[in-house]
Coordinates of C-alpha atoms in Angstrom, one line a residue:
M1 CA 0.0 0.0 0.0
G2 CA 1.3 3.4 -1.0
T3 CA 1.4 6.3 1.5
E4 CA -0.2 8.6 -1.1
E5 CA -3.3 6.5 -1.5
S6 CA -3.7 6.0 2.3
A7 CA -4.4 9.7 2.7
H8 CA -7.4 9.6 0.3
T9 CA -11.0 9.0 1.4
I10 CA -13.7 7.2 -0.5
L11 CA -17.4 7.4 0.3
I12 CA -19.3 4.3 -0.9
V13 CA -23.1 4.8 -1.4
D14 CA -25.3 1.7 -2.2
D15 CA -28.5 0.4 -0.7
V16 CA -27.2 -3.2 -0.9
P17 CA -25.0 -4.1 2.1
E18 CA -23.2 -6.9 0.2
N19 CA -22.1 -4.4 -2.5
V20 CA -20.9 -1.9 0.1
E21 CA -18.9 -4.5 2.0
L22 CA -17.2 -5.8 -1.2
L23 CA -16.2 -2.3 -2.3
K24 CA -15.1 -1.4 1.1
Y25 CA -12.8 -4.5 1.3
L26 CA -11.3 -4.0 -2.2
L27 CA -10.6 -0.3 -1.6
Q28 CA -9.1 -0.8 1.8
Q29 CA -6.7 -3.3 0.3
E30 CA -5.6 -0.5 -2.0
G31 CA -4.9 1.7 0.9
F32 CA -7.9 4.0 0.7
K33 CA -9.8 5.1 3.8
T34 CA -13.5 4.2 3.2
Y35 CA -16.8 5.6 4.5
T36 CA -20.1 4.0 3.8
A37 CA -23.8 5.1 3.4
F38 CA -26.9 3.1 2.3
S39 CA -28.9 6.0 1.1
A40 CA -28.6 9.6 -0.3
E41 CA -29.7 10.9 3.1
E42 CA -26.9 9.1 4.9
A43 CA -24.4 10.1 2.3
R44 CA -25.4 13.7 2.6
L45 CA -24.6 13.6 6.3
V46 CA -21.2 12.1 5.7
L47 CA -20.3 14.6 3.0
L48 CA -21.3 17.5 5.2
N49 CA -19.1 16.3 8.1
T50 CA -16.2 14.5 6.5
A51 CA -13.6 15.4 3.9
I52 CA -14.2 13.0 1.0
D53 CA -11.9 12.7 -2.0
T54 CA -14.2 10.5 -4.2
L55 CA -17.8 9.4 -4.2
L56 CA -18.8 5.9 -5.5
L57 CA -22.5 6.2 -6.1
D58 CA -25.1 3.6 -7.0
V59 CA -27.9 4.7 -9.2
N60 CA -30.9 2.6 -8.1
M61 CA -31.6 3.5 -4.5
P62 CA -34.9 4.0 -2.7
V63 CA -36.3 7.5 -1.8
Q64 CA -33.6 9.3 -3.9
D65 CA -31.8 7.8 -6.8
G66 CA -28.1 8.4 -7.5
F67 CA -28.6 10.7 -10.5
S68 CA -30.9 13.0 -8.6
F69 CA -28.5 13.0 -5.6
C70 CA -25.6 13.9 -8.0
R71 CA -27.5 16.8 -9.5
E72 CA -28.2 18.1 -6.0
L73 CA -24.5 17.9 -5.0
R74 CA -23.5 19.8 -8.1
T75 CA -25.7 22.8 -7.1
M76 CA -23.6 23.1 -3.8
D77 CA -20.3 25.0 -4.1
Q78 CA -18.3 22.7 -1.9
F79 CA -19.2 19.7 -4.1
K80 CA -19.0 21.1 -7.6
L81 CA -15.6 19.5 -8.1
L82 CA -16.0 16.4 -6.0
P83 CA -15.2 13.3 -8.2
I84 CA -18.3 11.2 -8.5
L85 CA -18.2 7.7 -10.1
F86 CA -21.4 5.9 -10.8
I87 CA -21.5 2.1 -10.2
T88 CA -24.6 0.5 -11.7
S89 CA -25.9 -2.4 -13.7
I90 CA -27.5 -0.1 -16.3
E91 CA -26.4 -0.9 -19.8
R92 CA -23.0 0.7 -20.4
E93 CA -23.8 3.1 -23.3
V94 CA -27.0 4.4 -21.7
G95 CA -25.5 4.5 -18.2
F96 CA -22.4 6.5 -19.3
Q97 CA -24.6 9.2 -21.1
E98 CA -26.9 9.5 -18.1
A99 CA -23.9 9.7 -15.7
M100 CA -22.4 12.6 -17.7
K101 CA -25.7 14.4 -18.2
N102 CA -26.4 14.3 -14.4
G103 CA -23.0 15.6 -13.3
G104 CA -20.9 12.4 -12.9
D105 CA -17.3 12.2 -13.8
D106 CA -17.3 8.5 -14.9
F107 CA -19.3 5.3 -15.0
I108 CA -18.5 1.8 -14.0
N109 CA -20.7 -1.1 -15.0
K110 CA -21.7 -3.9 -12.7
P111 CA -20.3 -6.5 -12.4
F112 CA -17.1 -4.3 -12.3
N113 CA -13.5 -5.2 -12.9
K114 CA -11.4 -4.4 -9.9
R115 CA -8.5 -3.1 -12.0
E116 CA -10.8 -0.8 -13.9
L117 CA -12.4 0.5 -10.7
V118 CA -9.1 1.2 -9.0
A119 CA -7.6 2.8 -12.1
K120 CA -10.6 5.2 -12.5
I121 CA -10.4 6.1 -8.9
H122 CA -6.7 6.9 -9.2
S123 CA -7.4 9.0 -12.3
V124 CA -10.1 11.2 -10.7
I125 CA -8.1 11.6 -7.5
R126 CA -5.1 12.8 -9.4
L127 CA -7.3 15.4 -11.0
K128 CA -8.7 16.4 -7.7
D129 CA -5.3 16.7 -6.1
L130 CA -4.3 19.1 -8.9
Q131 CA -7.5 21.1 -8.4
D132 CA -6.9 21.2 -4.7
E133 CA -3.3 22.4 -5.2
L134 CA -4.5 25.1 -7.7
Y135 CA -7.1 26.2 -5.1
R136 CA -4.5 26.4 -2.4
Q137 CA -2.2 28.4 -4.6
K138 CA -5.0 30.6 -5.6
S139 CA -6.0 31.2 -2.0
K140 CA -2.4 32.0 -1.1
Y141 CA -2.1 34.4 -4.0
E142 CA -5.4 36.1 -3.1
K143 CA -4.1 36.6 0.5
E144 CA -0.9 38.1 -0.8
L145 CA -2.9 40.4 -3.1
Q146 CA -5.1 41.5 -0.1
T147 CA -1.9 42.4 1.8
A148 CA -0.5 44.2 -1.2
R149 CA -3.8 46.0 -1.6
R150 CA -3.6 47.3 1.9
V151 CA 0.0 48.5 1.2
Q152 CA -1.2 50.2 -2.0
D153 CA -4.1 51.9 -0.2
Q154 CA -1.4 53.5 2.0
L155 CA 0.6 54.5 -1.1
I156 CA -2.3 55.8 -3.1
P157 CA -5.0 56.8 -0.6
E158 CA -8.2 58.4 -2.0
K159 CA -8.2 62.0 -1.0
S160 CA -10.7 64.8 -0.5
F161 CA -9.6 68.2 0.8
I162 CA -10.2 71.9 0.5
W163 CA -7.5 74.4 -0.5
N164 CA -8.2 78.1 -0.8
G165 CA -11.9 77.2 -1.3
I166 CA -11.0 74.7 -4.0
K167 CA -12.1 71.1 -3.5
A168 CA -9.7 68.4 -4.7
Q169 CA -10.9 64.8 -4.8
T170 CA -9.3 61.5 -6.0
L171 CA -10.7 58.1 -6.7
F172 CA -8.7 54.8 -7.2
H173 CA -10.4 51.6 -8.2
P174 CA -8.1 48.7 -9.3
Y175 CA -9.6 46.0 -11.6
L176 CA -7.7 43.3 -9.6
Q177 CA -7.0 43.7 -5.9
I178 CA -4.0 45.9 -6.9
G179 CA -3.4 47.8 -10.1
G180 CA -1.0 50.0 -12.1
D181 CA -3.0 53.3 -12.0
F182 CA -1.8 56.2 -9.9
V183 CA -3.5 59.4 -8.8
D184 CA -2.6 62.0 -6.2
S185 CA -3.1 65.7 -5.4
W186 CA -1.3 67.7 -2.8
I187 CA -0.3 71.3 -1.8
E188 CA 3.3 72.4 -2.3
E189 CA 4.8 75.9 -2.3
K190 CA 1.3 77.5 -2.2
K191 CA 0.3 75.6 -5.4
L192 CA -2.0 72.6 -6.0
H193 CA -0.3 69.7 -7.7
I194 CA -2.4 67.1 -9.5
V195 CA -0.8 63.9 -11.0
I196 CA -2.4 60.9 -12.7
A197 CA -0.6 58.0 -14.4
D198 CA -1.4 54.6 -15.9
C199 CA 1.1 51.8 -16.2
S200 CA 0.4 49.2 -18.9
G201 CA -0.7 45.9 -17.6
H202 CA -2.5 44.8 -14.4
G203 CA -1.7 43.2 -11.1
P204 CA 1.5 43.1 -9.0
S205 CA 4.0 44.1 -11.7
A206 CA 2.1 47.2 -12.7
A207 CA 1.5 48.1 -9.1
L208 CA 5.2 47.9 -8.3
I209 CA 5.9 50.3 -11.2
G210 CA 3.2 52.6 -9.8
A211 CA 4.9 52.5 -6.5
M212 CA 8.2 53.4 -8.1
F213 CA 6.4 56.3 -9.9
K214 CA 5.3 57.7 -6.5
M215 CA 8.8 57.3 -5.1
Q216 CA 10.1 59.5 -7.9
L217 CA 7.4 62.1 -7.0
F218 CA 8.8 62.0 -3.4
N219 CA 12.3 62.8 -4.8
L220 CA 11.2 66.0 -6.5
V221 CA 12.6 69.2 -5.1
S222 CA 10.2 72.0 -4.3
S223 CA 12.2 74.5 -6.4
M224 CA 11.6 72.5 -9.6
G225 CA 9.3 73.8 -12.2
L226 CA 6.7 71.7 -14.0
R227 CA 9.0 70.9 -17.0
E228 CA 11.9 70.0 -14.7
R229 CA 9.7 67.8 -12.6
V230 CA 8.5 65.8 -15.7
E231 CA 12.0 65.5 -17.0
H232 CA 13.1 64.1 -13.6
L233 CA 10.2 61.6 -13.6
R234 CA 10.8 60.6 -17.2
K235 CA 14.6 60.1 -16.8
N236 CA 14.4 58.0 -13.7
M237 CA 11.4 55.9 -14.7
E238 CA 12.9 55.1 -18.1
L239 CA 15.9 53.7 -16.3
V240 CA 13.9 51.1 -14.5
L241 CA 10.9 50.5 -16.8
P242 CA 11.0 47.2 -18.7
E243 CA 10.9 47.6 -22.5
D244 CA 7.5 46.1 -22.8
Y245 CA 5.9 48.5 -20.3
A246 CA 4.8 52.1 -20.7
I247 CA 3.4 54.8 -18.5
T248 CA 1.0 57.5 -19.6
F249 CA 0.7 60.5 -17.3
C250 CA -0.6 64.0 -16.8
Y251 CA 1.1 66.4 -14.3
A252 CA -0.8 69.6 -13.6
I253 CA -0.1 72.5 -11.3
L254 CA -2.8 75.1 -10.3
D255 CA -1.5 78.4 -8.8
Q256 CA -3.3 80.8 -6.5
D257 CA -4.4 82.9 -9.5
L258 CA -6.2 79.9 -10.9
K259 CA -3.8 79.5 -13.8
L260 CA -3.4 75.8 -14.6
S261 CA -0.2 74.5 -16.2
Y262 CA 0.1 70.9 -17.3
I263 CA 2.1 68.4 -19.3
N264 CA 0.2 65.5 -20.8
G265 CA 2.4 62.5 -21.6
G266 CA 0.2 60.3 -23.9
H267 CA -2.7 60.3 -21.4
P268 CA -6.4 60.8 -22.2
A269 CA -7.0 64.5 -22.6
P270 CA -7.9 66.3 -19.4
I271 CA -11.4 67.8 -19.3
V272 CA -12.4 71.2 -18.1
Y273 CA -15.8 72.7 -17.3
I274 CA -15.9 76.4 -17.6
D275 CA -18.7 78.9 -18.3
G276 CA -21.2 76.1 -18.7
E277 CA -19.2 74.4 -21.4
T278 CA -17.2 71.1 -21.1
K279 CA -14.2 70.7 -23.3
F280 CA -11.0 68.7 -23.8
L281 CA -7.6 70.4 -23.0
K282 CA -5.2 70.2 -25.9
G283 CA -1.5 69.3 -26.0
M284 CA 0.3 66.0 -26.0
S285 CA 3.8 64.9 -25.1
P286 CA 5.3 61.4 -25.4
M287 CA 4.5 58.7 -22.8
I288 CA 7.2 57.2 -20.6
M289 CA 8.6 54.0 -22.2
G290 CA 11.4 51.6 -21.3
I291 CA 13.7 53.2 -24.0
N292 CA 15.7 56.4 -23.8
F293 CA 14.9 58.9 -26.5
V294 CA 14.9 62.7 -26.9
T295 CA 11.6 64.2 -25.9
N296 CA 10.1 67.7 -25.8
D297 CA 7.7 68.0 -23.0
E298 CA 5.3 70.8 -23.9
V299 CA 3.9 72.8 -21.1
Q300 CA 0.2 73.9 -21.7
T301 CA -1.6 76.6 -19.8
V302 CA -5.2 77.5 -19.3
Q303 CA -6.8 80.2 -17.2
L304 CA -9.5 78.9 -15.0
K305 CA -12.0 80.8 -12.9
T306 CA -14.2 80.3 -9.8
G307 CA -16.9 77.8 -10.7
S308 CA -14.6 75.9 -13.1
L309 CA -13.9 72.1 -12.8
F310 CA -10.8 70.2 -13.9
F311 CA -11.1 66.4 -14.4
M312 CA -8.7 63.6 -15.3
Y313 CA -9.1 59.9 -15.5
T314 CA -7.2 56.7 -16.7
D315 CA -8.3 54.8 -19.8
G316 CA -9.9 52.1 -17.7
A317 CA -12.9 54.5 -17.6
S318 CA -13.0 55.5 -21.3
E319 CA -12.4 51.8 -22.4
A320 CA -15.1 50.4 -20.1
M321 CA -17.4 48.2 -22.2
N322 CA -21.1 47.5 -22.1
P323 CA -22.7 44.1 -23.0
K324 CA -22.9 45.2 -26.7
S325 CA -19.1 45.5 -26.7
E326 CA -19.4 49.2 -27.1
Y327 CA -16.7 51.4 -25.4
I328 CA -17.5 54.6 -23.4
T329 CA -14.8 56.4 -25.4
E330 CA -13.2 59.7 -24.5
E331 CA -16.1 61.6 -26.0
G332 CA -18.4 59.6 -23.8
M333 CA -16.3 60.4 -20.7
K334 CA -16.7 64.1 -21.5
E335 CA -20.5 63.7 -21.7
I336 CA -20.5 61.7 -18.4
F337 CA -18.5 64.4 -16.7
H338 CA -20.8 67.1 -18.0
E339 CA -23.9 65.3 -16.8
S340 CA -22.2 64.7 -13.4
V341 CA -21.4 68.4 -13.0
K342 CA -25.1 69.2 -13.7
V343 CA -26.1 66.7 -11.0
G344 CA -24.3 69.0 -8.6
T345 CA -23.3 66.4 -5.9
D346 CA -19.9 64.8 -5.4
I347 CA -18.5 64.5 -8.9
L348 CA -16.4 61.4 -8.8
P349 CA -18.9 59.0 -7.2
T350 CA -21.5 60.3 -9.7
V351 CA -19.0 59.7 -12.6
Q352 CA -18.2 56.2 -11.3
N353 CA -21.9 55.3 -11.0
K354 CA -22.6 56.4 -14.6
I355 CA -19.7 54.3 -15.8
L356 CA -21.1 51.3 -14.0
E357 CA -24.6 52.0 -15.4
F358 CA -23.1 52.1 -18.9
C359 CA -21.3 48.7 -18.3
G360 CA -24.5 47.1 -17.0
S361 CA -23.9 43.4 -16.4
S362 CA -20.3 43.7 -17.8
T363 CA -17.5 44.2 -15.3
P364 CA -14.9 46.9 -16.1
S365 CA -11.8 45.1 -17.3
D366 CA -9.2 47.7 -16.4
D367 CA -8.1 49.8 -13.4
M368 CA -9.7 53.2 -13.0
A369 CA -8.3 56.3 -11.3
M370 CA -9.8 59.8 -11.4
V371 CA -9.2 63.2 -10.0
C372 CA -11.5 66.2 -9.9
I373 CA -10.7 69.8 -8.9
Q374 CA -13.7 72.0 -8.2
L375 CA -12.9 75.8 -8.1

């Protein structure tokens, strides 16, 4: 008897005691630990209280037959992947079709061949062991993602604050538990800084790049102007960015006179609401890529006024898709923002709700970050 088999458990369900005893004897000889039940009701109790690796199920039983019991088990999450082998005297071709149709994994005809029975049990148990290992790895990965998400929440906290009567608000919603988007807004040298960025890809690798992007923001010197800040970010991120990754970004600075200066590095166009009109802000510089090339980061300026709103987002919003496979698009985001401004409540939650309404039953497939400045 092998030690691997001895760890596996088999539940034998048959209303004929002689059949149960025979199967129990044969399987114990092979090193399996066996449990027995003489009806679906008894089997249900065993399954709910014992870890079972394989179920050997007779079809013709009183009160509830094997096919019906199998269908019931497949509706329960904990038994969706439980290997179920039917053992019955039903003619092989008909029995196999019925077994598959009712949720079984295989079919053994009575009188059974011991070698065939043991071989099929080993086969389904190997698959179950692989599924269990995948589940353990998935659970471990999800726990690590949850920890990473808590760290990322500290790195990229959602913000809402008032500066000189101006409300700044950010929103960060990863597609996975962690993502490659970045958004922040802060006060420095009596100016409001607004940064949004989007690293290609999803998950841990993109999140690490987003963390490096924030580290570079921390290394900026207060005396640096906007162009110098972007040059610093670009130079240092290009040194560490893999060739198959890219970062789009937009860095904006609002001074006390409400003049907004910004550099847009391949990012969706910022949107401004002013004098009752919503429009895109022009100007585009190259994105950050894992190759070093000469760039010319063009500083754009726009004079805002009290009552204006400034809005930026990552392309996870504009590329959100509805069940008809239609994208919101950048033009659609402009319309959503305009409608949200007219609602007059918190802008970002309203924008997010409108995006989710557009998606309907479809789940957004990319990270989303947004920032809104209300003057």
